[in-house]
Coordinates of C-alpha atoms in Angstrom, one line a residue:
M27 CA -20.8 15.2 -30.1
E28 CA -22.5 16.7 -27.1
N29 CA -24.4 13.5 -26.5
D30 CA -21.1 11.5 -26.5
Q31 CA -19.6 13.9 -24.0
N32 CA -22.7 13.6 -21.7
F33 CA -22.5 9.8 -21.9
L34 CA -18.8 9.8 -21.1
E35 CA -19.3 12.2 -18.2
S36 CA -21.9 10.0 -16.7
C37 CA -20.2 6.6 -17.3
L38 CA -18.6 5.1 -14.2
F39 CA -16.4 2.8 -16.3
F40 CA -15.0 5.6 -18.4
N41 CA -14.4 8.0 -15.5
T42 CA -12.7 5.4 -13.2
N43 CA -10.4 4.4 -16.0
N44 CA -9.6 8.0 -16.8
L45 CA -9.0 8.7 -13.1
S46 CA -6.7 5.6 -12.9
R47 CA -4.7 6.9 -15.9
Q48 CA -4.4 10.4 -14.3
L49 CA -3.3 9.0 -10.9
L50 CA -0.8 6.7 -12.6
K51 CA 0.8 9.6 -14.3
L52 CA 1.2 11.3 -10.9
A53 CA 2.5 8.1 -9.3
Q54 CA 5.0 7.4 -12.0
K55 CA 6.5 10.8 -11.5
E56 CA 6.9 10.3 -7.8
F57 CA 8.4 6.8 -8.2
N58 CA 10.6 7.5 -11.2
D59 CA 13.7 8.2 -9.2
L60 CA 13.4 4.9 -7.4
K61 CA 13.4 3.0 -10.7
L62 CA 10.3 1.2 -9.3
S63 CA 6.8 1.1 -10.6
P64 CA 4.0 2.3 -8.3
A65 CA 2.6 -1.3 -8.4
H66 CA 5.9 -2.8 -7.4
A67 CA 6.2 -0.3 -4.6
S68 CA 2.8 -1.3 -3.3
L69 CA 3.9 -4.9 -3.2
M70 CA 7.0 -3.9 -1.4
L71 CA 5.0 -2.1 1.3
L72 CA 3.1 -5.3 2.0
V73 CA 6.3 -7.3 2.1
Y74 CA 7.8 -4.8 4.6
D75 CA 4.7 -5.0 6.8
N76 CA 4.4 -8.8 6.4
P77 CA 7.8 -10.5 6.1
G78 CA 7.3 -14.1 5.0
I79 CA 4.0 -13.3 3.2
S80 CA 2.8 -15.8 0.7
P81 CA 2.3 -14.9 -3.0
K82 CA -1.4 -16.0 -2.5
R83 CA -1.9 -13.5 0.2
L84 CA -0.2 -10.7 -1.9
S85 CA -2.6 -11.6 -4.7
Q86 CA -5.6 -11.2 -2.4
L87 CA -4.4 -8.0 -0.8
L88 CA -3.4 -6.3 -4.1
H89 CA -6.4 -7.7 -6.0
L90 CA -4.1 -9.1 -8.7
T91 CA -3.9 -12.5 -10.4
P92 CA -1.3 -15.0 -9.1
S93 CA 0.5 -14.8 -12.5
T94 CA 0.8 -11.0 -12.1
I95 CA 2.2 -11.4 -8.6
T96 CA 4.7 -13.9 -10.0
R97 CA 5.8 -11.4 -12.6
F98 CA 6.1 -8.7 -10.0
M99 CA 8.1 -11.0 -7.7
D100 CA 10.4 -12.0 -10.6
A101 CA 11.1 -8.4 -11.4
L102 CA 11.8 -7.5 -7.7
A103 CA 14.0 -10.6 -7.2
K104 CA 16.0 -9.6 -10.3
K105 CA 16.6 -6.2 -8.7
D106 CA 17.6 -8.1 -5.4
L107 CA 14.8 -6.3 -3.5
I108 CA 13.0 -9.4 -2.2
I109 CA 14.0 -12.9 -1.0
R110 CA 11.8 -15.9 -1.8
E111 CA 12.0 -18.8 0.7
N112 CA 10.5 -22.1 -0.4
K113 CA 9.1 -24.5 2.1
G114 CA 7.7 -27.5 0.4
K115 CA 5.3 -26.3 -2.2
S116 CA 4.8 -22.9 -0.5
A117 CA 6.8 -19.8 -1.1
F118 CA 7.3 -16.9 1.4
I119 CA 8.5 -13.4 0.5
S120 CA 10.6 -11.1 2.6
P121 CA 12.5 -7.9 1.8
S122 CA 16.2 -8.3 1.1
I123 CA 18.7 -6.0 2.8
K124 CA 18.8 -3.9 -0.4
G125 CA 14.9 -3.9 -0.5
L126 CA 14.8 -2.7 3.1
G127 CA 17.0 0.3 2.0
L128 CA 14.0 1.4 -0.2
K129 CA 11.4 1.3 2.7
A130 CA 11.8 5.0 3.6
P131 CA 12.1 6.3 0.0
I132 CA 9.0 4.3 -1.0
A133 CA 7.1 5.8 2.0
R134 CA 8.3 9.3 1.0
A135 CA 7.2 8.7 -2.6
Y136 CA 3.7 7.7 -1.5
K137 CA 3.5 10.7 0.8
R138 CA 4.5 13.0 -2.1
L139 CA 1.9 11.3 -4.3
Y140 CA -0.8 11.9 -1.6
H141 CA 0.2 15.5 -1.3
S142 CA 0.2 15.9 -5.1
Y143 CA -3.3 14.7 -5.7
T144 CA -4.8 16.3 -2.5
R145 CA -3.3 19.6 -3.6
L146 CA -5.2 19.2 -6.9
I147 CA -8.5 17.9 -5.7
G148 CA -8.6 18.8 -2.0
E149 CA -8.0 16.6 1.0
D150 CA -11.6 16.1 1.9
Q151 CA -12.6 15.2 -1.6
A152 CA -9.6 12.8 -1.8
R153 CA -10.7 11.0 1.4
Q154 CA -14.3 10.9 0.3
L155 CA -13.5 9.5 -3.1
T156 CA -11.1 6.9 -1.6
Y157 CA -13.8 5.7 0.8
T158 CA -16.4 5.6 -2.0
L159 CA -14.2 3.7 -4.4
S160 CA -13.2 1.3 -1.7
T161 CA -16.8 0.6 -0.8
V162 CA -17.9 0.2 -4.5
N163 CA -14.9 -2.0 -5.2
Q164 CA -15.9 -4.3 -2.3
K165 CA -19.5 -4.5 -3.4
L166 CA -18.4 -5.4 -7.0
A167 CA -16.0 -8.0 -5.7
D168 CA -18.7 -9.5 -3.4
A169 CA -21.1 -9.6 -6.4
S170 CA -18.4 -11.2 -8.6
D171 CA -17.7 -13.8 -5.9
Q172 CA -21.4 -14.7 -5.7
D173 CA -21.6 -15.0 -9.5
G174 CA -18.6 -17.1 -10.1

């Protein structure tokens, strides 16, 4: 059993997945009152900052497949939080009036999430870990782009 634990403690895949699950629990707690998933809130932040953004660009920025972006947009449109404007074969996404009403609450939820995890792991370690993960993600994405 000890060998299994040592393996898991040194496995990047295991540890990043575990970290993701732990952070998701914290995030769900902060976004629960908004009746919005943390992933949907992330999409909304991009739409607030980029009204008229294309689904393709959302896919690139969120590192999600186009089909996932479509599902997210369908869910947000059903809640009347976004507006889709079609121009020819292209679609452009903007926040609705109702969606704009969630801008400040989403920002507050993200701030609470940040304070929650920095309180647990420390602000310096959170910044360092964020930087390291971002750098590693970019390297893996670059390698994936070269392979395929």
